[in-house]
Amino acid sequence: MSDPSTLRQAQGASEGASLRQAQGASEGESQGASEGEHPGLRAGALRALLAANDIEVAGDLVIELISGGRSNLTFSVHDDEHRWVARRPPMAGLTPSAHDMEREWAVTSALIDTPVPVATPVAIDRTGEFIGAPCTVVDFVDGDVMRTVDDLVVWSDTDVSANFEALVATLADLHAVDYRAVGLAEFGRPDGFAARQVKLWTRQWGLVKTRDLPDVERLAGALTERIPEAARSTIVHGDYRVDNTIIAPGDPARVAAVVDWELSALGDPLTDVALMCIYREPVFAEVMGFAPAWTSDRYPTAEQMAQRYAQVAGVDLGDWGFYLGLANLKIGVIAEGITHRALRGGSSGTAGAERAAGATAAFIAAGLEALK
């Protein structure tokens, strides 16, 4: 599974009200108990859940916490023959809702027979009947997670280029899925998605701002006046970039699985594309507290990324300035939220969390520039 040591920031509760940000070394990382289990996931309870889903267990279950803290707890699980990944909300702190677990389960279950690669869903405890909290189990996907710029050193420039092409093709494949045909017609409200996003992040700014920054209100107002009159409605991932995928071992040109679907929704696919492009900007490293792989100058520029997506998907980028403006607003608010929590004594897990808001003004300025 991808290193999902990520954190929901900005404390929203609906359709992308927060963004999963990498935590660096997460709290409790690699803390498997000597009994082969963890207080948050007992072997007996997990065995019962698997049995209820007709999954046979061969021998003892060994459970190891591979990431945790205030993000969803993620466990490596294996018996004598099988490997799985289990996820559940944290045991304390800012607990993601059970709805988030259901969201990830619903979308990955729907995508399993589509061109979009996902980890095969195995079992879900929707109410906590077995585990004591909502929990999902999926098959383990072997592969590489390119999280930092340094991780890319094992790839040649040709590998990086091939990887980029695979990532763009995978995103286009996702947006091409007929969500009604795969059973996701009730997954969300695609109409008015962009408008709700503007309102959501504007409201969020009022909750997390650490100082007055009038340009945020300027950007929000300009976006409100530029809401696209018409847009496609597709499944959107909500947090798409290289480190939210698993790359096939030894094959940068193949995405083995797209992971971290907690922000998935039905909405405007160009919001996915714009966010992917803005993640590419070097200033994003200030938000993350390290240099993410996606910000490497070995990948194409943000503009090149957008144009390549348009070519592969065979679509027009529409009012591209609007989408870039919205993406910048979202990440700017996210950065502020990280520092807001740090100043209040909250543990975001992000290295240099108290400095993340230093990037907010740059994102907001870029958003205003995109709207010109």
GROMACS .gro file of C-alpha atoms in nm:
model
  372
    1MET     CA    1   0.000   0.000   0.000
    2SER     CA    2   0.109   0.356  -0.059
    3ASP     CA    3   0.265   0.527   0.239
    4PRO     CA    4  -0.063   0.674   0.360
    5SER     CA    5   0.092   0.862   0.652
    6THR     CA    6  -0.123   1.160   0.565
    7LEU     CA    7  -0.338   1.402   0.757
    8ARG     CA    8  -0.677   1.558   0.703
    9GLN     CA    9  -0.628   1.934   0.733
   10ALA     CA   10  -0.873   2.224   0.748
   11GLN     CA   11  -1.120   2.012   0.946
   12GLY     CA   12  -1.407   2.003   0.700
   13ALA     CA   13  -1.658   1.723   0.690
   14SER     CA   14  -1.794   1.692   0.336
   15GLU     CA   15  -1.687   1.643  -0.027
   16GLY     CA   16  -1.322   1.726  -0.003
   17ALA     CA   17  -1.346   1.952   0.300
   18SER     CA   18  -0.989   1.865   0.374
   19LEU     CA   19  -0.680   1.743   0.196
   20ARG     CA   20  -0.459   1.453   0.291
   21GLN     CA   21  -0.109   1.587   0.348
   22ALA     CA   22   0.204   1.379   0.401
   23GLN     CA   23   0.314   1.365   0.763
   24GLY     CA   24   0.675   1.268   0.726
   25ALA     CA   25   0.755   1.005   0.986
   26SER     CA   26   0.409   0.941   1.127
   27GLU     CA   27   0.333   0.892   1.491
   28GLY     CA   28   0.355   0.526   1.576
   29GLU     CA   29   0.519   0.426   1.249
   30SER     CA   30   0.623   0.060   1.236
   31GLN     CA   31   0.503  -0.019   1.586
   32GLY     CA   32   0.388  -0.377   1.557
   33ALA     CA   33   0.325  -0.524   1.898
   34SER     CA   34   0.520  -0.831   2.005
   35GLU     CA   35   0.198  -1.035   1.990
   36GLY     CA   36   0.173  -0.954   1.620
   37GLU     CA   37  -0.120  -0.720   1.666
   38HIS     CA   38  -0.204  -0.367   1.780
   39PRO     CA   39  -0.458  -0.226   2.028
   40GLY     CA   40  -0.644  -0.074   1.735
   41LEU     CA   41  -0.667  -0.400   1.543
   42ARG     CA   42  -0.682  -0.724   1.737
   43ALA     CA   43  -0.613  -1.047   1.551
   44GLY     CA   44  -0.925  -1.222   1.684
   45ALA     CA   45  -1.152  -0.937   1.578
   46LEU     CA   46  -0.994  -0.917   1.234
   47ARG     CA   47  -1.018  -1.293   1.189
   48ALA     CA   48  -1.391  -1.271   1.266
   49LEU     CA   49  -1.437  -0.992   1.015
   50LEU     CA   50  -1.257  -1.187   0.744
   51ALA     CA   51  -1.461  -1.501   0.823
   52ALA     CA   52  -1.782  -1.299   0.795
   53ASN     CA   53  -1.671  -1.206   0.445
   54ASP     CA   54  -1.588  -1.570   0.354
   55ILE     CA   55  -1.213  -1.509   0.363
   56GLU     CA   56  -1.016  -1.807   0.492
   57VAL     CA   57  -0.716  -1.738   0.712
   58ALA     CA   58  -0.417  -1.972   0.689
   59GLY     CA   59  -0.242  -1.984   1.024
   60ASP     CA   60  -0.182  -1.695   1.261
   61LEU     CA   61  -0.260  -1.337   1.168
   62VAL     CA   62   0.036  -1.101   1.205
   63ILE     CA   63  -0.058  -0.734   1.229
   64GLU     CA   64   0.184  -0.442   1.209
   65LEU     CA   65   0.103  -0.072   1.223
   66ILE     CA   66   0.275   0.090   0.927
   67SER     CA   67   0.135   0.441   0.969
   68GLY     CA   68  -0.078   0.619   1.219
   69GLY     CA   69  -0.095   0.929   1.433
   70ARG     CA   70  -0.397   1.148   1.363
   71SER     CA   71  -0.453   1.008   1.017
   72ASN     CA   72  -0.629   0.680   0.953
   73LEU     CA   73  -0.431   0.394   1.102
   74THR     CA   74  -0.292   0.166   0.832
   75PHE     CA   75  -0.183  -0.189   0.905
   76SER     CA   76   0.010  -0.454   0.720
   77VAL     CA   77  -0.159  -0.791   0.779
   78HIS     CA   78  -0.050  -1.136   0.675
   79ASP     CA   79  -0.107  -1.502   0.751
   80ASP     CA   80   0.089  -1.796   0.616
   81GLU     CA   81  -0.035  -1.741   0.261
   82HIS     CA   82  -0.192  -1.398   0.216
   83ARG     CA   83  -0.108  -1.028   0.258
   84TRP     CA   84  -0.360  -0.754   0.316
   85VAL     CA   85  -0.376  -0.388   0.419
   86ALA     CA   86  -0.629  -0.279   0.681
   87ARG     CA   87  -0.733   0.077   0.763
   88ARG     CA   88  -0.934   0.221   1.047
   89PRO     CA   89  -0.978   0.567   1.203
   90PRO     CA   90  -0.728   0.673   1.471
   91MET     CA   91  -0.802   0.576   1.827
   92ALA     CA   92  -0.795   0.938   1.949
   93GLY     CA   93  -0.766   1.289   1.816
   94LEU     CA   94  -0.926   1.424   1.499
   95THR     CA   95  -1.095   1.104   1.393
   96PRO     CA   96  -1.200   1.085   1.029
   97SER     CA   97  -1.565   0.986   1.007
   98ALA     CA   98  -1.691   0.638   0.928
   99HIS     CA   99  -1.826   0.795   0.611
  100ASP     CA  100  -1.468   0.836   0.488
  101MET     CA  101  -1.404   0.465   0.524
  102GLU     CA  102  -1.729   0.395   0.341
  103ARG     CA  103  -1.636   0.641   0.068
  104GLU     CA  104  -1.304   0.471  -0.002
  105TRP     CA  105  -1.470   0.129   0.001
  106ALA     CA  106  -1.751   0.232  -0.231
  107VAL     CA  107  -1.535   0.388  -0.499
  108THR     CA  108  -1.267   0.118  -0.505
  109SER     CA  109  -1.533  -0.154  -0.516
  110ALA     CA  110  -1.694   0.020  -0.811
  111LEU     CA  111  -1.365   0.063  -0.998
  112ILE     CA  112  -1.238  -0.293  -0.962
  113ASP     CA  113  -1.348  -0.397  -1.314
  114THR     CA  114  -1.252  -0.073  -1.487
  115PRO     CA  115  -0.920   0.034  -1.642
  116VAL     CA  116  -0.840   0.223  -1.319
  117PRO     CA  117  -0.611   0.007  -1.103
  118VAL     CA  118  -0.708  -0.020  -0.737
  119ALA     CA  119  -0.634  -0.255  -0.449
  120THR     CA  120  -0.898  -0.529  -0.446
  121PRO     CA  121  -1.146  -0.474  -0.160
  122VAL     CA  122  -1.168  -0.773   0.074
  123ALA     CA  123  -1.383  -0.682   0.374
  124ILE     CA  124  -1.547  -0.387   0.547
  125ASP     CA  125  -1.668  -0.333   0.901
  126ARG     CA  126  -1.903  -0.041   0.846
  127THR     CA  127  -2.024   0.006   1.201
  128GLY     CA  128  -1.736  -0.125   1.410
  129GLU     CA  129  -1.924  -0.444   1.493
  130PHE     CA  130  -1.606  -0.652   1.469
  131ILE     CA  131  -1.313  -0.413   1.511
  132GLY     CA  132  -1.471  -0.156   1.741
  133ALA     CA  133  -1.443   0.111   1.470
  134PRO     CA  134  -1.511   0.124   1.096
  135CYS     CA  135  -1.245  -0.072   0.912
  136THR     CA  136  -1.162  -0.178   0.558
  137VAL     CA  137  -0.935  -0.457   0.434
  138VAL     CA  138  -0.790  -0.473   0.082
  139ASP     CA  139  -0.541  -0.697  -0.091
  140PHE     CA  140  -0.179  -0.592  -0.059
  141VAL     CA  141  -0.039  -0.437  -0.378
  142ASP     CA  142   0.332  -0.479  -0.431
  143GLY     CA  143   0.513  -0.183  -0.580
  144ASP     CA  144   0.704   0.138  -0.531
  145VAL     CA  145   0.582   0.462  -0.374
  146MET     CA  146   0.771   0.769  -0.495
  147ARG     CA  147   0.717   1.006  -0.207
  148THR     CA  148   1.015   1.240  -0.213
  149VAL     CA  149   1.242   1.392  -0.473
  150ASP     CA  150   1.520   1.167  -0.345
  151ASP     CA  151   1.309   0.860  -0.419
  152LEU     CA  152   1.330   0.945  -0.789
  153VAL     CA  153   1.706   0.895  -0.807
  154VAL     CA  154   1.653   0.529  -0.896
  155TRP     CA  155   1.474   0.634  -1.216
  156SER     CA  156   1.632   0.763  -1.535
  157ASP     CA  157   1.483   1.066  -1.706
  158THR     CA  158   1.319   0.825  -1.949
  159ASP     CA  159   1.162   0.643  -1.653
  160VAL     CA  160   1.028   0.969  -1.510
  161SER     CA  161   0.877   1.063  -1.845
  162ALA     CA  162   0.716   0.720  -1.881
  163ASN     CA  163   0.579   0.746  -1.530
  164PHE     CA  164   0.425   1.084  -1.601
  165GLU     CA  165   0.254   0.947  -1.911
  166ALA     CA  166   0.115   0.656  -1.711
  167LEU     CA  167  -0.016   0.885  -1.439
  168VAL     CA  168  -0.191   1.115  -1.685
  169ALA     CA  169  -0.341   0.820  -1.872
  170THR     CA  170  -0.468   0.674  -1.545
  171LEU     CA  171  -0.632   1.001  -1.443
  172ALA     CA  172  -0.795   1.027  -1.786
  173ASP     CA  173  -0.917   0.668  -1.748
  174LEU     CA  174  -1.072   0.755  -1.412
  175HIS     CA  175  -1.256   1.052  -1.557
  176ALA     CA  176  -1.379   0.839  -1.845
  177VAL     CA  177  -1.551   0.587  -1.617
  178ASP     CA  178  -1.931   0.600  -1.641
  179TYR     CA  179  -2.008   0.639  -1.272
  180ARG     CA  180  -2.370   0.541  -1.320
  181ALA     CA  181  -2.275   0.219  -1.496
  182VAL     CA  182  -2.046   0.114  -1.210
  183GLY     CA  183  -2.308   0.179  -0.944
  184LEU     CA  184  -2.202   0.521  -0.817
  185ALA     CA  185  -2.502   0.724  -0.925
  186GLU     CA  186  -2.578   0.799  -0.558
  187PHE     CA  187  -2.216   0.861  -0.462
  188GLY     CA  188  -2.256   1.239  -0.450
  189ARG     CA  189  -2.402   1.550  -0.610
  190PRO     CA  190  -2.196   1.636  -0.917
  191ASP     CA  191  -2.403   1.938  -1.018
  192GLY     CA  192  -2.268   2.259  -0.871
  193PHE     CA  193  -1.952   2.089  -0.747
  194ALA     CA  194  -1.713   2.375  -0.828
  195ALA     CA  195  -1.939   2.636  -0.671
  196ARG     CA  196  -1.964   2.434  -0.351
  197GLN     CA  197  -1.588   2.397  -0.344
  198VAL     CA  198  -1.539   2.774  -0.359
  199LYS     CA  199  -1.783   2.821  -0.071
  200LEU     CA  200  -1.629   2.539   0.127
  201TRP     CA  201  -1.274   2.669   0.113
  202THR     CA  202  -1.379   3.029   0.168
  203ARG     CA  203  -1.562   2.923   0.483
  204GLN     CA  204  -1.266   2.714   0.587
  205TRP     CA  205  -1.037   3.015   0.568
  206GLY     CA  206  -1.244   3.186   0.833
  207LEU     CA  207  -1.188   2.891   1.064
  208VAL     CA  208  -0.813   2.846   1.024
  209LYS     CA  209  -0.662   3.183   0.935
  210THR     CA  210  -0.377   3.292   1.161
  211ARG     CA  211  -0.374   3.653   1.035
  212ASP     CA  212  -0.568   3.877   0.801
  213LEU     CA  213  -0.485   3.822   0.436
  214PRO     CA  214  -0.728   4.029   0.225
  215ASP     CA  215  -0.616   3.863  -0.097
  216VAL     CA  216  -0.790   3.544   0.014
  217GLU     CA  217  -1.126   3.719   0.010
  218ARG     CA  218  -1.034   3.880  -0.322
  219LEU     CA  219  -0.956   3.543  -0.473
  220ALA     CA  220  -1.270   3.384  -0.333
  221GLY     CA  221  -1.483   3.668  -0.468
  222ALA     CA  222  -1.324   3.649  -0.812
  223LEU     CA  223  -1.379   3.273  -0.824
  224THR     CA  224  -1.743   3.315  -0.727
  225GLU     CA  225  -1.790   3.541  -1.026
  226ARG     CA  226  -1.618   3.293  -1.258
  227ILE     CA  227  -1.801   2.968  -1.174
  228PRO     CA  228  -1.819   2.767  -1.501
  229GLU     CA  229  -2.172   2.750  -1.637
  230ALA     CA  230  -2.128   2.394  -1.759
  231ALA     CA  231  -1.891   2.114  -1.663
  232ARG     CA  232  -1.850   1.741  -1.703
  233SER     CA  233  -1.943   1.522  -1.410
  234THR     CA  234  -1.714   1.230  -1.333
  235ILE     CA  235  -1.555   1.046  -1.047
  236VAL     CA  236  -1.281   1.269  -0.906
  237HIS     CA  237  -1.000   1.142  -0.686
  238GLY     CA  238  -0.949   1.470  -0.502
  239ASP     CA  239  -0.579   1.428  -0.419
  240TYR     CA  240  -0.406   1.293  -0.729
  241ARG     CA  241  -0.028   1.293  -0.762
  242VAL     CA  242   0.246   1.033  -0.788
  243ASP     CA  243   0.274   0.954  -0.416
  244ASN     CA  244  -0.093   0.857  -0.401
  245THR     CA  245  -0.024   0.574  -0.640
  246ILE     CA  246   0.170   0.249  -0.624
  247ILE     CA  247   0.402   0.200  -0.920
  248ALA     CA  248   0.461  -0.152  -1.051
  249PRO     CA  249   0.796  -0.293  -0.933
  250GLY     CA  250   1.065  -0.215  -1.186
  251ASP     CA  251   0.817  -0.059  -1.429
  252PRO     CA  252   0.770   0.318  -1.390
  253ALA     CA  253   0.536   0.315  -1.690
  254ARG     CA  254   0.268   0.113  -1.508
  255VAL     CA  255   0.048   0.226  -1.222
  256ALA     CA  256  -0.026  -0.080  -1.008
  257ALA     CA  257  -0.288   0.097  -0.794
  258VAL     CA  258  -0.431   0.438  -0.718
  259VAL     CA  259  -0.476   0.478  -0.343
  260ASP     CA  260  -0.602   0.725  -0.083
  261TRP     CA  261  -0.959   0.775  -0.205
  262GLU     CA  262  -1.099   0.948   0.103
  263LEU     CA  263  -1.161   1.271  -0.087
  264SER     CA  264  -1.318   1.106  -0.389
  265ALA     CA  265  -1.649   1.244  -0.509
  266LEU     CA  266  -1.863   1.303  -0.813
  267GLY     CA  267  -1.770   1.637  -0.959
  268ASP     CA  268  -1.584   1.839  -1.217
  269PRO     CA  269  -1.279   1.644  -1.339
  270LEU     CA  270  -1.087   1.963  -1.417
  271THR     CA  271  -1.063   2.027  -1.042
  272ASP     CA  272  -0.859   1.704  -1.024
  273VAL     CA  273  -0.636   1.813  -1.310
  274ALA     CA  274  -0.574   2.161  -1.171
  275LEU     CA  275  -0.489   2.029  -0.827
  276MET     CA  276  -0.246   1.781  -0.981
  277CYS     CA  277  -0.079   2.070  -1.162
  278ILE     CA  278  -0.055   2.298  -0.859
  279TYR     CA  279   0.096   2.017  -0.653
  280ARG     CA  280   0.377   2.029  -0.909
  281GLU     CA  281   0.482   2.380  -0.805
  282PRO     CA  282   0.801   2.391  -0.592
  283VAL     CA  283   0.634   2.602  -0.319
  284PHE     CA  284   0.425   2.296  -0.231
  285ALA     CA  285   0.733   2.166  -0.048
  286GLU     CA  286   0.679   2.437   0.215
  287VAL     CA  287   0.337   2.291   0.288
  288MET     CA  288   0.457   1.934   0.309
  289GLY     CA  289   0.772   2.002   0.510
  290PHE     CA  290   0.988   1.814   0.259
  291ALA     CA  291   1.043   1.807  -0.118
  292PRO     CA  292   0.769   1.585  -0.264
  293ALA     CA  293   0.856   1.373  -0.566
  294TRP     CA  294   0.586   1.547  -0.769
  295THR     CA  295   0.764   1.884  -0.735
  296SER     CA  296   1.078   1.751  -0.904
  297ASP     CA  297   1.186   1.950  -1.208
  298ARG     CA  298   1.236   1.617  -1.381
  299TYR     CA  299   0.859   1.603  -1.429
  300PRO     CA  300   0.696   1.832  -1.688
  301THR     CA  301   0.588   2.180  -1.582
  302ALA     CA  302   0.236   2.239  -1.454
  303GLU     CA  303   0.136   2.389  -1.788
  304GLN     CA  304   0.275   2.090  -1.976
  305MET     CA  305   0.090   1.856  -1.742
  306ALA     CA  306  -0.240   2.028  -1.815
  307GLN     CA  307  -0.188   2.026  -2.189
  308ARG     CA  308  -0.089   1.661  -2.190
  309TYR     CA  309  -0.400   1.567  -1.993
  310ALA     CA  310  -0.616   1.757  -2.243
  311GLN     CA  311  -0.454   1.567  -2.530
  312VAL     CA  312  -0.484   1.225  -2.369
  313ALA     CA  313  -0.841   1.277  -2.247
  314GLY     CA  314  -0.948   1.455  -2.564
  315VAL     CA  315  -1.107   1.741  -2.374
  316ASP     CA  316  -1.090   2.118  -2.358
  317LEU     CA  317  -0.959   2.276  -2.039
  318GLY     CA  318  -1.238   2.532  -2.040
  319ASP     CA  319  -1.187   2.834  -1.814
  320TRP     CA  320  -0.853   2.698  -1.700
  321GLY     CA  321  -0.776   3.012  -1.502
  322PHE     CA  322  -1.074   2.940  -1.278
  323TYR     CA  323  -0.960   2.588  -1.202
  324LEU     CA  324  -0.606   2.700  -1.125
  325GLY     CA  325  -0.743   2.974  -0.901
  326LEU     CA  326  -0.957   2.725  -0.709
  327ALA     CA  327  -0.669   2.479  -0.668
  328ASN     CA  328  -0.446   2.755  -0.534
  329LEU     CA  329  -0.714   2.867  -0.291
  330LYS     CA  330  -0.753   2.514  -0.159
  331ILE     CA  331  -0.384   2.452  -0.104
  332GLY     CA  332  -0.333   2.799   0.042
  333VAL     CA  333  -0.604   2.733   0.300
  334ILE     CA  334  -0.459   2.389   0.368
  335ALA     CA  335  -0.119   2.546   0.440
  336GLU     CA  336  -0.280   2.795   0.679
  337GLY     CA  337  -0.469   2.516   0.851
  338ILE     CA  338  -0.152   2.321   0.920
  339THR     CA  339   0.004   2.618   1.097
  340HIS     CA  340  -0.322   2.702   1.272
  341ARG     CA  341  -0.325   2.360   1.435
  342ALA     CA  342   0.045   2.377   1.521
  343LEU     CA  343   0.002   2.713   1.695
  344ARG     CA  344  -0.286   2.571   1.896
  345GLY     CA  345  -0.073   2.281   2.010
  346GLY     CA  346  -0.223   2.029   1.771
  347SER     CA  347   0.005   1.766   1.624
  348SER     CA  348  -0.018   1.780   1.247
  349GLY     CA  349   0.278   1.550   1.203
  350THR     CA  350   0.406   1.776   0.925
  351ALA     CA  351   0.771   1.878   0.960
  352GLY     CA  352   0.788   2.253   1.021
  353ALA     CA  353   0.410   2.273   1.056
  354GLU     CA  354   0.430   2.613   1.221
  355ARG     CA  355   0.592   2.747   0.902
  356ALA     CA  356   0.350   2.597   0.649
  357ALA     CA  357   0.139   2.914   0.637
  358GLY     CA  358   0.440   3.090   0.492
  359ALA     CA  359   0.334   2.940   0.159
  360THR     CA  360  -0.027   3.062   0.179
  361ALA     CA  361   0.033   3.407   0.032
  362ALA     CA  362   0.224   3.260  -0.262
  363PHE     CA  363  -0.063   3.025  -0.349
  364ILE     CA  364  -0.322   3.299  -0.317
  365ALA     CA  365  -0.116   3.533  -0.533
  366ALA     CA  366  -0.079   3.259  -0.795
  367GLY     CA  367  -0.455   3.205  -0.785
  368LEU     CA  368  -0.522   3.573  -0.851
  369GLU     CA  369  -0.268   3.576  -1.130
  370ALA     CA  370  -0.433   3.275  -1.293
  371LEU     CA  371  -0.764   3.463  -1.308
  372LYS     CA  372  -0.622   3.759  -1.501
   0.00000   0.00000   0.00000
